[in-house]
Coordinates of N, CA and C in Angstrom, one line a residue:
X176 N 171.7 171.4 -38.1 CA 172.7 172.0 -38.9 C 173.0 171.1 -40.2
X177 N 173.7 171.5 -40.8 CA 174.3 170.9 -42.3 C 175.5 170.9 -42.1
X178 N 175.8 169.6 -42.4 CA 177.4 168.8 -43.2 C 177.9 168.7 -44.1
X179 N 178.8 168.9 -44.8 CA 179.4 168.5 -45.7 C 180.9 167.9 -45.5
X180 N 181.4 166.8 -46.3 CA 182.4 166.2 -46.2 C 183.3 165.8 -47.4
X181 N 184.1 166.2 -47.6 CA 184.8 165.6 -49.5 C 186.2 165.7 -48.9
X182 N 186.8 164.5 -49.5 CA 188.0 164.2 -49.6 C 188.6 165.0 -50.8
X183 N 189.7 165.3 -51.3 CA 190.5 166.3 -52.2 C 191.7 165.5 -52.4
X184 N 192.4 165.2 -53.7 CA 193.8 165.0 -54.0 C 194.1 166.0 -55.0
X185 N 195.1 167.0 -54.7 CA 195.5 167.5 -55.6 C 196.7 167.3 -55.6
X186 N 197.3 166.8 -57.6 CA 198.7 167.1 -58.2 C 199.3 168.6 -58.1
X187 N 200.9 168.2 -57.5 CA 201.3 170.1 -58.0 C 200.8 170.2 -58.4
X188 N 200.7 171.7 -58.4 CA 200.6 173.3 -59.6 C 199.1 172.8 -59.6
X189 N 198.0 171.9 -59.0 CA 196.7 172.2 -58.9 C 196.2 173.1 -57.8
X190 N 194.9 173.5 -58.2 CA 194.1 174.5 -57.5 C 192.4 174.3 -57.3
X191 N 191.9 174.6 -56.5 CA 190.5 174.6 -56.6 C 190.0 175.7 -55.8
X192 N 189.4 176.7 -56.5 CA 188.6 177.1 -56.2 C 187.2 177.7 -55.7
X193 N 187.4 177.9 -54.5 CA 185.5 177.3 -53.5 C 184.9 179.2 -53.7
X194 N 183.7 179.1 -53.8 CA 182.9 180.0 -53.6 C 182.5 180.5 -52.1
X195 N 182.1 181.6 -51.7 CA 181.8 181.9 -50.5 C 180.4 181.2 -49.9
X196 N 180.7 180.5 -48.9 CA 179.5 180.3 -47.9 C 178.7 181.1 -47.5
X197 N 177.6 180.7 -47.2 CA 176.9 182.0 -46.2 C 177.4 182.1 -45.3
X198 N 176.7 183.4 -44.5 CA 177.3 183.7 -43.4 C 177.1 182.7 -42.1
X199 N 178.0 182.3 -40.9 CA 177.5 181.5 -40.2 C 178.5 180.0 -40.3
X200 N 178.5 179.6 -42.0 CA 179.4 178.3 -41.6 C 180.9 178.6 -41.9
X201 N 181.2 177.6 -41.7 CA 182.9 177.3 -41.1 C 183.4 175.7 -42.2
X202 N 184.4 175.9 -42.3 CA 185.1 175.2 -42.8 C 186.3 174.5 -42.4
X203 N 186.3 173.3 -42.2 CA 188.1 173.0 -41.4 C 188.5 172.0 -42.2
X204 N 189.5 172.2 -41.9 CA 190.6 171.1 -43.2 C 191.6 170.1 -42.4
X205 N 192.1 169.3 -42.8 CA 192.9 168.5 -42.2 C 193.5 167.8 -43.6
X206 N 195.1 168.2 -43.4 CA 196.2 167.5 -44.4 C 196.4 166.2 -44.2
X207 N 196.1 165.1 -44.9 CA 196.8 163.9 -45.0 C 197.8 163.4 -45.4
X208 N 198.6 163.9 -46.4 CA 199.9 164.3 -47.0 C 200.0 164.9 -48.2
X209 N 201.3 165.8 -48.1 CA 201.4 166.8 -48.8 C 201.4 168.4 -48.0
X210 N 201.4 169.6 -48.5 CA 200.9 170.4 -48.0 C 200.1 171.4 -48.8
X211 N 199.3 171.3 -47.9 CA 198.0 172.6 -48.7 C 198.5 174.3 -48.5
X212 N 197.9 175.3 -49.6 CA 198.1 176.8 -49.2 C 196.8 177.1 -49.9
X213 N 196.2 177.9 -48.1 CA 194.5 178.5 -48.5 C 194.7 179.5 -49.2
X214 N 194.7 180.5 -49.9 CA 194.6 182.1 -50.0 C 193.0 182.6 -50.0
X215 N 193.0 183.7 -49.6 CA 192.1 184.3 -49.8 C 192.4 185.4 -50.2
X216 N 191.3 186.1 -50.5 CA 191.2 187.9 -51.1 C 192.6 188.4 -50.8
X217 N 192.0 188.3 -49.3 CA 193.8 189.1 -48.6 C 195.0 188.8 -48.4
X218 N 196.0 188.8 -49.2 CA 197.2 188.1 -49.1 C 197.9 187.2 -47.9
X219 N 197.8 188.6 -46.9 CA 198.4 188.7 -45.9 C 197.6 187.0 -45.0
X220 N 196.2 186.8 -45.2 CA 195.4 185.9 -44.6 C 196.2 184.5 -45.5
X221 N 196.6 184.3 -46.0 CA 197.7 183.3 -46.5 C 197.5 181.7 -45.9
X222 N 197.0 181.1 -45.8 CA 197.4 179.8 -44.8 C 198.4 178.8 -45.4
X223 N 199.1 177.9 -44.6 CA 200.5 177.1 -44.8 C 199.8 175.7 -43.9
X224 N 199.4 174.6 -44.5 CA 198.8 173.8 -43.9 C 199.6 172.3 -44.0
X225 N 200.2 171.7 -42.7 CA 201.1 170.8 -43.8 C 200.8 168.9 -43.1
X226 N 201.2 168.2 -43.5 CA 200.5 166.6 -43.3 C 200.5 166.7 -41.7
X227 N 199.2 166.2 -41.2 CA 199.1 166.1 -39.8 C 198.2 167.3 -39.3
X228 N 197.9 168.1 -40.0 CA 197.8 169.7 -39.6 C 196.4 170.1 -39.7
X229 N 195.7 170.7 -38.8 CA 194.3 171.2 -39.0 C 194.3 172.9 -39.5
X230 N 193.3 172.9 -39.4 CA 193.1 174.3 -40.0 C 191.4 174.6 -39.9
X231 N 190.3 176.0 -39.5 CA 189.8 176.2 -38.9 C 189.2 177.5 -39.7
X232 N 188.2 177.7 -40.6 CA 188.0 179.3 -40.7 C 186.9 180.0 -41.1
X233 N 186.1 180.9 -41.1 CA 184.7 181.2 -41.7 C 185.0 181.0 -43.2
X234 N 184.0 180.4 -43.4 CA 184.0 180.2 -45.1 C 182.6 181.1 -45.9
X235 N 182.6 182.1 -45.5 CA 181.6 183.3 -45.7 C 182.7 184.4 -47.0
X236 N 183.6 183.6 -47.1 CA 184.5 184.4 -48.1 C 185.0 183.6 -49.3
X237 N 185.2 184.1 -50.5 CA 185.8 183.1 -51.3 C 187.3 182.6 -50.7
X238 N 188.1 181.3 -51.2 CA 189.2 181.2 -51.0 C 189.2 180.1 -52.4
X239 N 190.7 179.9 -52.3 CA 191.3 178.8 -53.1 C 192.2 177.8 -52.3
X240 N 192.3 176.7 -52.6 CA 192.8 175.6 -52.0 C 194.2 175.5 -53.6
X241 N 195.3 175.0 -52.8 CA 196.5 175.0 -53.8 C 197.5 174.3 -53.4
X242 N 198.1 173.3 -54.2 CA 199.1 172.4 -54.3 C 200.3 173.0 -54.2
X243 N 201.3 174.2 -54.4 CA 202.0 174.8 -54.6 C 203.7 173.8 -54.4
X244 N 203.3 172.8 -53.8 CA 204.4 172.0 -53.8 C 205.0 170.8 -54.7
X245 N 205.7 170.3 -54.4 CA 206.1 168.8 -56.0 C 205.3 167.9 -56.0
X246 N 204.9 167.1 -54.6 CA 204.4 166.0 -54.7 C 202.6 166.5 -54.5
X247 N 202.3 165.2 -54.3 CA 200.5 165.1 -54.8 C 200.0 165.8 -53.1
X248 N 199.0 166.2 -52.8 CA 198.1 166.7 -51.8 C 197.2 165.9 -51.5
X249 N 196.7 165.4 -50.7 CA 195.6 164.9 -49.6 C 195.0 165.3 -48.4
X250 N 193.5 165.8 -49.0 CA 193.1 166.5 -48.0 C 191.8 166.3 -47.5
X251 N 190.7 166.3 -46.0 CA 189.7 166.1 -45.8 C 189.3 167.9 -45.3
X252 N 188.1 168.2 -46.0 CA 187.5 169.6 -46.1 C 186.0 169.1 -45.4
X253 N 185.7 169.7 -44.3 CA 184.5 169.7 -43.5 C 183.9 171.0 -43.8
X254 N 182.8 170.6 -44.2 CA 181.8 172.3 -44.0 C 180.5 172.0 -43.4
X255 N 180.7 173.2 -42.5 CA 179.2 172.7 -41.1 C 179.1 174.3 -41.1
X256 N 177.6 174.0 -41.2 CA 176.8 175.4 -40.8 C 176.6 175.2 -39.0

């Protein structure tokens, strides 16, 4: 399989933007502090991810990663096929 690993700091009101995976891999996140909000396409799929917190999802879809809060974000993003 394939790994990927990147650490993330985002300032509020930052965003990043990921492209869809192929089908097959997954993506998990873990907050270090701050709290992260996934969105994807579909509103309703929304995630609320906050310091201490994992998170878990097929990454076969576009999403956005977002700061939406005051202080700075820290985050570790795994992507394994």
């Amino acid at each position: 399989g394939e790994v990927e690993l990147w650490e993330f700091c985002l300032q509020p009101g930052d965003a990043y933007v990921s492209e869809a995976d192929p089908d097959g891999w997954s993506e998990q996140v873990y907050v270090v502090e701050g709290h992260l909000t996934i969105r994807f396409s579909d509103p309703a799929a929304t995630q609320q991810i906050g310091a201490g917190e994992f998170f878990m999802f097929p990454s076969n879809q576009p999403h956005r990663y977002c700061n939406d809060a005051d202080v700075p974000l820290r985050f570790v993003r795994n992507v394994a096929l």
